[in-house]
Coordinates of C-alpha atoms in Angstrom, one line a residue:
M1 CA -18.6 6.4 -12.0
K2 CA -15.1 7.6 -10.9
T3 CA -14.3 11.2 -11.5
L4 CA -11.3 12.1 -13.6
L5 CA -9.4 13.2 -10.5
A6 CA -10.0 9.8 -8.9
V7 CA -8.8 8.0 -12.0
L8 CA -5.7 10.0 -12.2
Q9 CA -5.0 9.5 -8.4
S10 CA -5.3 5.7 -8.8
I11 CA -2.9 5.9 -11.8
G12 CA -0.5 8.0 -9.7
R13 CA -0.6 5.5 -6.9
A14 CA 0.0 2.6 -9.3
L15 CA 3.1 4.3 -10.7
M16 CA 4.8 4.0 -7.4
L17 CA 5.1 0.3 -7.6
P18 CA 7.4 0.1 -10.7
I19 CA 9.4 3.1 -9.4
A20 CA 10.3 1.0 -6.4
V21 CA 12.9 -0.8 -8.5
L22 CA 14.8 2.4 -9.3
P23 CA 16.9 2.4 -6.0
V24 CA 18.3 -1.0 -6.6
A25 CA 18.8 -0.2 -10.3
G26 CA 20.7 2.9 -9.6
L27 CA 22.7 1.2 -6.8
L28 CA 23.8 -1.7 -9.0
L29 CA 24.6 0.5 -12.0
R30 CA 26.7 3.0 -10.0
L31 CA 28.5 0.4 -7.9
G32 CA 29.6 -1.5 -11.0
Q33 CA 31.2 1.6 -12.6
P34 CA 35.0 1.9 -12.7
D35 CA 35.0 4.9 -10.4
L36 CA 33.5 2.8 -7.6
I37 CA 34.1 -1.0 -7.2
D38 CA 34.3 -1.7 -10.9
V39 CA 32.3 -5.0 -11.2
P40 CA 30.8 -5.4 -14.7
L41 CA 28.3 -7.9 -13.3
L42 CA 26.7 -5.2 -11.1
A43 CA 26.7 -2.6 -13.8
A44 CA 25.1 -5.0 -16.3
A45 CA 22.4 -5.9 -13.7
G46 CA 21.5 -2.3 -13.1
N47 CA 21.5 -1.5 -16.7
A48 CA 19.1 -4.4 -17.4
L49 CA 16.6 -2.8 -15.1
F50 CA 16.9 0.6 -16.7
S51 CA 16.7 -0.9 -20.2
N52 CA 13.5 -2.7 -19.4
L53 CA 11.6 0.0 -17.5
G54 CA 8.8 -0.1 -20.0
L55 CA 8.1 -3.7 -19.2
L56 CA 8.4 -3.0 -15.4
F57 CA 5.9 -0.2 -15.7
A58 CA 3.5 -2.5 -17.5
I59 CA 3.7 -5.0 -14.7
G60 CA 3.7 -2.6 -11.8
V61 CA 0.9 -0.3 -13.1
A62 CA -1.3 -3.2 -14.0
T63 CA -0.8 -4.8 -10.6
G64 CA -1.3 -1.5 -8.8
L65 CA -4.6 -0.8 -10.6
A66 CA -6.0 -4.3 -10.2
R67 CA -8.6 -4.2 -7.4
D68 CA -7.0 -7.2 -5.7
G69 CA -3.4 -7.0 -7.0
N70 CA -3.7 -10.5 -8.6
G71 CA -0.9 -11.8 -10.7
A72 CA -3.3 -12.2 -13.7
A73 CA -3.2 -8.4 -14.0
A74 CA 0.6 -8.4 -14.2
L75 CA 0.6 -11.2 -16.8
S76 CA -2.0 -9.1 -18.8
G77 CA 0.2 -6.1 -18.6
V78 CA 3.2 -8.0 -20.0
T79 CA 1.0 -9.4 -22.7
C80 CA -0.3 -6.0 -23.8
Y81 CA 3.2 -4.5 -23.6
L82 CA 5.0 -7.2 -25.7
V83 CA 2.2 -7.3 -28.3
A84 CA 2.3 -3.5 -28.6
V85 CA 6.1 -3.1 -28.8
H86 CA 6.8 -5.9 -31.3
G87 CA 3.6 -5.2 -33.3
A88 CA 4.6 -1.5 -33.6
R89 CA 8.1 -2.5 -34.7
A90 CA 6.6 -4.6 -37.5
L91 CA 4.6 -1.6 -38.7
L92 CA 7.4 0.9 -38.6
D93 CA 8.8 2.0 -41.9
V94 CA 12.6 2.1 -42.1
P95 CA 14.1 4.9 -44.3
A96 CA 15.6 3.5 -47.5
A97 CA 18.8 5.4 -46.8
T98 CA 19.4 3.4 -43.6
T99 CA 20.0 0.1 -45.4
A100 CA 21.1 1.4 -48.8
G101 CA 23.9 -0.6 -50.4
M102 CA 23.9 -3.4 -47.8
A103 CA 23.6 -7.1 -48.3
I104 CA 20.1 -8.6 -47.6
D105 CA 21.0 -10.2 -44.3
V106 CA 22.9 -7.2 -43.1
A107 CA 20.1 -4.9 -44.2
A108 CA 17.6 -6.9 -42.2
T109 CA 19.7 -6.8 -39.1
V110 CA 20.2 -3.0 -39.4
A111 CA 16.5 -2.5 -40.1
D112 CA 15.6 -4.5 -36.9
A113 CA 18.0 -2.5 -34.9
F114 CA 16.6 0.8 -36.3
R115 CA 13.0 -0.3 -35.3
A116 CA 14.1 -1.5 -31.9
K117 CA 15.9 1.8 -31.1
A118 CA 13.0 3.9 -32.5
I119 CA 10.3 2.1 -30.4
A120 CA 12.6 2.2 -27.3
R121 CA 12.1 6.0 -27.2
L122 CA 8.5 5.3 -26.2
D123 CA 9.0 2.2 -24.0
V124 CA 8.0 3.8 -20.8
P125 CA 4.9 5.5 -22.2
I126 CA 3.9 2.2 -23.8
G127 CA 4.5 0.4 -20.5
M128 CA 2.3 2.9 -18.7
I129 CA -0.5 2.7 -21.2
A130 CA -0.3 -1.1 -21.3
G131 CA -0.4 -1.2 -17.5
V132 CA -3.4 1.1 -17.3
A133 CA -5.2 -0.9 -20.0
A134 CA -4.4 -4.3 -18.3
G135 CA -5.4 -3.1 -14.9
Q136 CA -8.7 -1.7 -16.1
L137 CA -9.4 -4.8 -18.2
Y138 CA -8.7 -7.0 -15.2
N139 CA -11.2 -5.1 -13.0
R140 CA -13.8 -5.3 -15.8
F141 CA -13.4 -8.9 -17.0
S142 CA -11.8 -11.0 -14.2
G143 CA -15.2 -12.3 -13.1
I144 CA -16.6 -12.8 -16.6
A145 CA -18.7 -16.0 -17.1
L146 CA -18.4 -17.7 -20.6
P147 CA -20.5 -20.5 -22.0
P148 CA -19.8 -24.0 -20.6
Y149 CA -17.8 -25.1 -23.6
L150 CA -15.5 -22.0 -23.2
S151 CA -15.5 -21.9 -19.4
F152 CA -11.8 -22.7 -19.2
F153 CA -11.1 -19.3 -20.7
G154 CA -13.5 -17.5 -18.3
G155 CA -12.7 -15.4 -15.3
R156 CA -9.1 -14.3 -14.8
R157 CA -7.9 -16.4 -17.8
F158 CA -9.9 -14.2 -20.1
V159 CA -8.0 -11.0 -19.1
P160 CA -4.6 -11.8 -20.9
I161 CA -6.6 -12.6 -24.0
V162 CA -8.4 -9.3 -24.2
A163 CA -5.2 -7.5 -23.1
G164 CA -3.5 -9.0 -26.1
I165 CA -6.2 -7.5 -28.3
A166 CA -5.7 -4.2 -26.6
G167 CA -2.0 -4.5 -27.3
L168 CA -2.7 -5.0 -31.0
L169 CA -4.8 -1.8 -31.1
L170 CA -2.0 0.0 -29.3
A171 CA 0.6 -1.4 -31.7
G172 CA -1.4 0.0 -34.6
V173 CA -1.6 3.5 -33.1
I174 CA 2.1 3.6 -32.3
G175 CA 3.4 1.9 -35.5
L176 CA 1.3 3.8 -37.9
G177 CA 1.5 7.1 -36.0
Y178 CA 5.2 6.9 -34.9
G179 CA 6.3 9.9 -36.9
A180 CA 3.7 12.2 -35.3
L181 CA 4.4 10.8 -31.8
S182 CA 8.2 11.1 -32.1
T183 CA 7.8 14.6 -33.5
A184 CA 5.5 15.6 -30.7
L185 CA 8.0 14.3 -28.1
D186 CA 10.8 16.2 -29.8
H187 CA 8.8 19.4 -29.8
L188 CA 7.9 19.0 -26.1
G189 CA 11.5 18.4 -25.1
T190 CA 12.7 21.4 -27.3
A191 CA 10.0 23.6 -25.7
L192 CA 11.0 22.8 -22.2
T193 CA 14.7 23.2 -23.0
A194 CA 13.9 26.6 -24.6
S195 CA 11.9 27.7 -21.6
G196 CA 15.1 27.5 -19.5
S197 CA 14.7 28.8 -16.0
A198 CA 11.0 29.5 -16.3
G199 CA 10.2 25.9 -17.2
L200 CA 12.3 24.5 -14.3
F201 CA 10.6 27.0 -11.9
V202 CA 7.1 25.9 -13.0
F203 CA 8.1 22.2 -12.7
G204 CA 9.4 22.7 -9.2
V205 CA 6.3 24.7 -8.1
L206 CA 3.8 22.3 -9.6
N207 CA 5.7 19.3 -8.2
R208 CA 5.0 20.5 -4.7
L209 CA 1.5 21.9 -5.3
L210 CA 0.3 18.6 -6.9
L211 CA 1.6 16.7 -3.9
V212 CA -1.7 17.1 -2.1
T213 CA -3.5 15.2 -4.8
G214 CA -0.8 12.6 -5.5
L215 CA -0.7 13.8 -9.2
H216 CA 2.9 14.9 -8.9
H217 CA 3.9 11.3 -9.7
I218 CA 2.5 11.7 -13.2
L219 CA 4.3 15.0 -13.7
N220 CA 7.6 13.4 -12.4
N221 CA 7.3 10.4 -14.7
I222 CA 7.0 12.6 -17.8
A223 CA 10.1 14.6 -16.9
W224 CA 12.2 11.7 -15.6
F225 CA 11.4 9.0 -18.1
V226 CA 10.1 10.6 -21.3
L227 CA 11.7 14.0 -22.0
G228 CA 15.0 14.4 -23.9
D229 CA 17.0 11.9 -25.9
Y230 CA 20.6 10.8 -25.3
Q231 CA 21.9 8.1 -27.6
G232 CA 18.4 6.5 -27.6
T233 CA 17.8 6.9 -23.8
T234 CA 15.0 9.2 -22.8
G235 CA 14.0 10.9 -19.6
D236 CA 16.1 13.1 -17.3
L237 CA 16.7 10.3 -14.8
R238 CA 17.6 7.6 -17.2
R239 CA 19.8 10.0 -19.2
F240 CA 21.7 10.9 -16.1
F241 CA 22.6 7.2 -15.4
A242 CA 23.4 6.8 -19.1
G243 CA 26.1 9.4 -18.8
D244 CA 24.3 12.4 -20.4
P245 CA 26.2 15.5 -19.1
S246 CA 23.2 17.7 -19.6
A247 CA 20.8 15.5 -17.5
G248 CA 19.8 16.3 -14.0
K249 CA 18.0 19.5 -14.5
F250 CA 14.7 18.1 -13.2
M251 CA 16.4 16.5 -10.1
S252 CA 19.1 18.8 -8.9
G253 CA 16.9 21.4 -7.3
F254 CA 15.3 18.9 -4.9
F255 CA 18.5 18.3 -3.1
P256 CA 18.8 21.7 -1.3
I257 CA 15.1 21.5 -0.3
M258 CA 15.1 17.9 1.0
M259 CA 18.5 17.7 2.6
F260 CA 18.6 21.2 4.0
G261 CA 15.4 23.3 3.7
L262 CA 12.8 21.0 5.3
P263 CA 15.1 19.8 8.1
A264 CA 15.5 23.5 8.9
A265 CA 11.7 23.8 9.0
C266 CA 11.6 20.9 11.5
L267 CA 14.1 22.8 13.7
A268 CA 11.9 25.9 13.6
I269 CA 8.8 23.9 14.5
Y270 CA 10.7 22.3 17.4
R271 CA 11.9 25.6 18.7
N272 CA 8.4 27.0 18.7
A273 CA 6.7 24.0 20.4
R274 CA 5.4 24.5 24.0
P275 CA 8.2 23.8 26.5
E276 CA 6.3 21.0 28.1
R277 CA 5.8 19.3 24.7
R278 CA 9.3 19.7 23.2
K279 CA 10.4 16.3 24.5
E280 CA 7.3 14.7 23.1
V281 CA 7.6 16.2 19.6
G282 CA 11.4 16.4 19.5
G283 CA 11.8 12.7 18.7
L284 CA 9.2 12.8 16.0
L285 CA 10.6 15.9 14.3
A286 CA 14.2 14.6 14.5
S287 CA 13.0 11.4 12.8
L288 CA 11.2 13.3 10.1
A289 CA 14.2 15.6 9.5
A290 CA 16.6 12.6 9.3
T291 CA 14.3 10.8 6.9
S292 CA 14.2 13.9 4.6
F293 CA 18.0 14.4 4.9
L294 CA 19.0 10.8 4.3
T295 CA 16.4 9.5 1.9
G296 CA 14.5 12.5 0.5
V297 CA 11.1 11.4 1.8
T298 CA 9.5 14.7 2.7
E299 CA 5.7 14.2 2.8
P300 CA 5.4 13.7 6.6
I301 CA 7.0 17.1 7.1
E302 CA 5.0 18.9 4.5
F303 CA 1.7 17.5 5.7
S304 CA 2.5 18.8 9.2
F305 CA 2.0 22.4 8.0
M306 CA 0.3 22.1 4.6
F307 CA -3.3 22.6 5.9
L308 CA -2.4 24.7 9.0
A309 CA -0.7 27.3 6.8
P310 CA -1.5 27.0 3.1
A311 CA 0.3 30.3 2.4
L312 CA 3.4 28.9 4.1
Y313 CA 3.1 25.8 1.9
A314 CA 2.8 28.0 -1.2
V315 CA 6.1 29.7 -0.1
H316 CA 7.6 26.2 0.1
A317 CA 6.5 25.4 -3.4
V318 CA 7.9 28.7 -4.7
L319 CA 11.2 28.0 -2.9
T320 CA 11.3 24.6 -4.5
G321 CA 11.0 26.2 -8.0
A322 CA 13.6 28.7 -7.0
A323 CA 16.0 25.9 -6.0
M324 CA 15.6 24.2 -9.4
V325 CA 16.5 27.5 -11.1
V326 CA 19.5 28.2 -8.8
M327 CA 21.1 24.8 -9.3
D328 CA 20.7 25.0 -13.0
L329 CA 22.2 28.5 -13.3
L330 CA 25.2 27.3 -11.2
G331 CA 25.6 24.4 -13.6
V332 CA 25.0 21.8 -11.0
H333 CA 23.7 18.5 -12.3
L334 CA 22.8 15.9 -9.7
G335 CA 20.7 12.7 -10.0
F336 CA 19.0 10.1 -7.9
G337 CA 17.6 6.6 -8.2
F338 CA 15.1 7.1 -5.4
S339 CA 15.0 10.7 -4.1
A340 CA 17.1 13.7 -3.3
G341 CA 18.7 12.5 -0.1
L342 CA 22.2 12.0 1.2
F343 CA 22.3 8.3 0.2
D344 CA 21.7 9.2 -3.5
Y345 CA 24.0 12.2 -3.3
V346 CA 27.0 10.2 -2.1
L347 CA 26.3 7.3 -4.4
N348 CA 26.1 9.4 -7.5
F349 CA 28.7 12.0 -6.4
A350 CA 31.3 11.0 -9.1
A351 CA 28.7 11.0 -11.8
S352 CA 27.5 14.5 -11.0
T353 CA 28.5 17.9 -12.2
R354 CA 29.8 20.4 -9.6
P355 CA 28.3 18.4 -6.7
L356 CA 30.1 20.3 -4.0
M357 CA 28.1 23.4 -4.9
L358 CA 25.2 21.7 -3.1
L359 CA 26.8 22.6 0.3
P360 CA 26.7 26.4 0.0
V361 CA 23.4 26.4 -1.8
G362 CA 22.0 24.0 0.8
A363 CA 23.3 26.2 3.7
A364 CA 21.5 29.2 2.1
F365 CA 18.2 27.3 1.8
F366 CA 18.6 26.0 5.4
A367 CA 18.8 29.6 6.6
I368 CA 15.9 30.8 4.4
Y369 CA 13.6 28.0 5.6
F370 CA 14.5 28.4 9.2
L371 CA 13.8 32.2 9.2
V372 CA 10.6 31.9 7.1
F373 CA 9.1 29.2 9.3
E374 CA 10.3 30.8 12.6
F375 CA 8.6 34.1 11.5
A376 CA 5.4 32.5 10.2
I377 CA 4.8 30.3 13.2
R378 CA 5.2 33.1 15.7
R379 CA 3.6 35.9 13.6
F380 CA 0.5 33.9 12.7
N381 CA 0.4 31.6 15.8
L382 CA 0.3 28.5 13.7
A383 CA -0.7 25.3 15.4
T384 CA 2.3 23.3 14.2
P385 CA 3.2 20.0 16.1
G386 CA 3.8 20.8 19.7
R387 CA 1.7 24.0 19.7
E388 CA -1.8 22.5 19.0
A389 CA -4.3 21.5 21.5
V390 CA -4.5 17.7 22.0
A391 CA -7.7 16.5 20.3
A392 CA -9.8 13.8 21.9
S393 CA -10.5 10.7 19.8
T394 CA -14.1 9.6 19.3
A395 CA -13.2 6.1 18.3
S396 CA -11.7 3.6 20.7
A397 CA -13.2 0.4 19.4
A398 CA -9.8 -1.4 19.4
G399 CA -8.8 -0.1 22.8
P400 CA -5.5 1.5 23.7
A401 CA -3.7 -1.9 24.1
A402 CA -4.9 -3.3 20.7
P403 CA -2.3 -3.9 18.0
R404 CA -1.6 -0.9 15.8
A405 CA -3.4 -2.3 12.7
E406 CA -6.5 -2.9 14.7
R407 CA -6.5 0.6 16.0
F408 CA -6.0 2.0 12.5
L409 CA -8.8 -0.2 11.2
A410 CA -11.1 1.1 14.0
A411 CA -10.2 4.7 13.2
L412 CA -11.0 4.1 9.5
G413 CA -14.5 3.1 10.4
G414 CA -14.0 -0.7 10.5
G415 CA -13.6 -3.3 7.8
S416 CA -17.2 -2.7 6.6
N417 CA -16.3 0.9 5.8
I418 CA -13.3 0.1 3.5
L419 CA -14.0 -0.5 -0.2
T420 CA -10.5 -0.4 -1.6
L421 CA -7.1 -0.2 0.2
G422 CA -3.7 0.6 -1.1
A423 CA -0.5 2.4 -0.2
C424 CA 2.3 4.4 -1.9
T425 CA 5.6 5.6 -0.4
T426 CA 4.1 7.6 2.6
R427 CA 0.3 7.3 2.5
L428 CA -2.6 4.9 2.8
R429 CA -5.0 5.4 -0.1
L430 CA -8.6 4.2 0.5
T431 CA -12.1 4.5 -0.9
V432 CA -14.7 4.2 1.8
V433 CA -18.4 3.7 2.2
D434 CA -18.9 6.6 4.6
P435 CA -16.1 9.2 4.9
G436 CA -17.8 10.5 8.1
R437 CA -16.9 7.2 9.9
V438 CA -13.2 8.0 9.5
D439 CA -11.9 9.5 12.8
D440 CA -9.2 12.1 12.0
A441 CA -8.3 12.6 15.7
A442 CA -7.8 8.9 16.3
L443 CA -5.6 8.6 13.2
K444 CA -3.5 11.5 14.3
A445 CA -3.2 10.0 17.7
L446 CA -1.8 6.9 16.0
G447 CA 0.9 9.0 14.3
A448 CA -0.8 10.2 11.0
M449 CA 0.7 13.5 9.9
G450 CA -2.4 14.4 7.8
I451 CA -5.7 13.1 6.4
L452 CA -6.8 14.1 2.8
R453 CA -10.2 13.7 1.2
P454 CA -9.4 14.4 -2.5
S455 CA -12.8 13.4 -3.8
A456 CA -16.1 11.9 -2.6
G457 CA -15.5 8.6 -0.9
T458 CA -11.6 8.7 -1.1
V459 CA -9.4 9.1 1.9
Q460 CA -5.6 9.4 2.1
V461 CA -3.8 9.0 5.4
I462 CA -0.2 10.3 5.5
V463 CA 1.8 8.0 7.9
G464 CA 5.4 8.1 6.5
P465 CA 7.5 5.4 5.0
V466 CA 5.7 2.7 7.1
A467 CA 2.6 3.1 4.9
D468 CA 3.1 -0.2 3.0
V469 CA 3.6 -2.1 6.3
I470 CA 0.5 -0.7 7.9
C471 CA -1.5 -1.3 4.7
A472 CA -0.5 -5.0 4.7
Q473 CA -1.5 -5.3 8.3
I474 CA -4.9 -3.8 7.8
A475 CA -5.4 -5.9 4.7
A476 CA -4.8 -9.0 6.7
L477 CA -7.5 -8.0 9.2
T478 CA -10.0 -7.3 6.4
D479 CA -9.5 -10.7 4.7
R480 CA -7.9 -9.2 1.5
D481 CA -5.5 -11.1 -0.7
S482 CA -6.9 -14.3 0.7
A483 CA -5.6 -13.5 4.2
P484 CA -7.5 -15.3 7.0
Q485 CA -10.2 -13.3 8.7
A486 CA -9.3 -11.6 11.9
P487 CA -10.6 -13.5 15.0
A488 CA -12.9 -10.7 15.9
L489 CA -14.5 -10.7 12.5
A490 CA -14.8 -14.5 12.3
A491 CA -16.3 -14.7 15.8
S492 CA -19.0 -12.2 14.9
A493 CA -20.0 -13.9 11.6
R494 CA -23.5 -15.3 11.3
T495 CA -25.1 -17.4 8.5
V496 CA -27.6 -15.5 6.3
R497 CA -29.6 -15.9 3.1
P498 CA -28.8 -13.4 0.3
V499 CA -31.5 -11.5 -1.5
P500 CA -32.8 -13.3 -4.7
A501 CA -31.1 -10.7 -6.9
I502 CA -27.6 -11.6 -5.6
V503 CA -28.4 -15.4 -6.0
E504 CA -29.4 -14.7 -9.6
A505 CA -26.3 -12.7 -10.2
I506 CA -24.0 -15.6 -9.2
G507 CA -25.9 -18.0 -11.6
G508 CA -28.4 -19.5 -9.2
P509 CA -28.5 -21.2 -5.8
A510 CA -26.6 -24.3 -7.0
H511 CA -23.4 -22.2 -7.1
L512 CA -23.7 -20.9 -3.5
K513 CA -22.1 -23.0 -0.9
A514 CA -22.4 -20.7 2.1
A515 CA -23.2 -17.1 3.0
S516 CA -22.4 -15.2 6.2
L517 CA -22.5 -11.6 7.4
A518 CA -19.5 -10.2 9.4
A519 CA -18.4 -6.6 10.0
G520 CA -21.1 -5.3 7.8
R521 CA -20.1 -7.2 4.7
L522 CA -21.8 -10.2 3.0
R523 CA -19.3 -13.1 2.5
L524 CA -20.2 -15.6 -0.2
Q525 CA -18.5 -18.9 -0.6
L526 CA -19.1 -20.1 -4.2
D527 CA -18.4 -23.5 -5.9
G528 CA -15.6 -22.0 -8.1
T529 CA -17.9 -20.9 -11.0
S530 CA -16.9 -17.7 -12.7
V531 CA -18.9 -14.7 -11.5
S532 CA -19.0 -11.1 -12.9
G533 CA -18.1 -8.6 -10.3
S534 CA -19.8 -5.8 -12.4
R535 CA -23.0 -7.8 -12.5
L536 CA -23.0 -8.2 -8.7
E537 CA -22.4 -4.4 -8.3
Q538 CA -25.5 -3.8 -10.4
V539 CA -27.7 -5.3 -7.7
A540 CA -29.5 -2.7 -5.6
G541 CA -27.7 -2.1 -2.3
V542 CA -24.3 -3.5 -3.4
A543 CA -21.7 -0.8 -3.2
A544 CA -18.8 -3.0 -4.2
A545 CA -18.1 -6.7 -4.9
V546 CA -14.5 -8.0 -4.3
E547 CA -13.2 -11.5 -5.0
V548 CA -10.6 -12.4 -2.4
G549 CA -9.7 -15.8 -3.7
G550 CA -10.7 -19.4 -3.2
G551 CA -14.2 -18.8 -4.5
I552 CA -14.9 -16.2 -1.8
W553 CA -16.6 -12.9 -2.6
H554 CA -17.2 -9.9 -0.3
L555 CA -20.2 -7.7 -1.0
L556 CA -20.1 -4.3 0.7
G557 CA -23.1 -2.1 1.2
D558 CA -26.2 -1.8 3.4
P559 CA -26.6 -5.2 5.1
A560 CA -30.4 -4.7 5.2
A561 CA -30.4 -4.6 1.4
L562 CA -28.1 -7.6 1.0
I563 CA -29.8 -10.3 3.1
A564 CA -33.3 -11.7 2.9
D565 CA -33.6 -12.7 6.6

């Protein structure tokens, strides 16, 4: 059973997929405004994405949570979301005063508009819930076997059906309980507004402290897409792009940190590197600083000192909270579609309030970060990049000349050690059979800035913005998403006979076309019959069962317990 932390981490990872549309949404919306190039087509296109974020979250979260990212999960997310939204509208009561004195047809139109606007306040939370439900239902039922006369609706085709039922239940909860839900959101937004500087400070501190677990995505989504209301638009980020002059409180404080503070930390780290290693680490630190300044992607910098000096990272979290407060007290309201970097600052300059105040505030935080890091590194002799002893790697299975993905795969313990594989903006996220087979030194030699083990069997490798590319390359080598096997794996495969319990779980020997063992995993080629992954995972010795497409299943676990010969 997954722990609560593991479940929340998987949801946090899945939230990154729909958020990936925000940069293009913000870019199109801003470019289409009269103060820029004034093209209504672009503005309408950007607004379309912001107006349908709930649907995009349903699709993205469902896909991100599905064990193989199959399109059936996305379709199920859409099904659950549409049923929930339109079902809730049908259950929503319209106050009599809203349509009093109107003709029947006019009253019906007004009532529909009232219901649509009311439910739109909850579109992102509904999308998130629908996505989570669809993703979990896909993982549970995508391999279900139905009686022969219903076999067409078995397997993946069954998931949208059950997702529609889940959507009905969600519609009932939202439609009948809308008054309480709306009031709760209003109270939450009012409480945060009333908390003033204290609330912003706590948000900034928690945002950085939760970074280590990946749960900061959940916190951000509540602030950026749920809180507040401006003409029917909710969330600090969406309200900023809708023209709310009070929006930006939960974004402005990140700009001084990401554009000035952390690049200053990189400068301090460089200055304190060993002279003979400055050239080696200089290029890396310059790249990290430029990435933070231009795009607002900061994790690679933060993980370079997070575990070396936890107290220093705590100071960084406090300074982030302080920046949120300072920018708010100065009346500075900035916004972003992706993150608090130069690109978003320039793009949204005209839509911001007092944007030039970022320059003196940023300069102050640059000086503070540089002095704090300079003092801490020297006073406590921190082994920041360029000062640490070079660790020797214990894994060299792929060899120094092997492609990068093969070396990453070897450092992660090989394909047989990987149960699930995914990526967010800057990190690889994995569950593994044996965490002890993951070679931290080899991963760092390949450029990883940090390795986390949030819970038993889970590993996160911070590699920077190239995480998604590396993930896809490793997935290709491990035969995920129907990718062909790597030559090394195919060459080492041998034909085997599965244990009787596995044969029984797939419905009998008539459904098994071939079985082979490669890289520690049992590969089954079936005849296309629907098989329950959960039933396979109940067989003793099977750690995980993954369908990769084309009737092919991979069973992970102890090979001695999987094969009969």
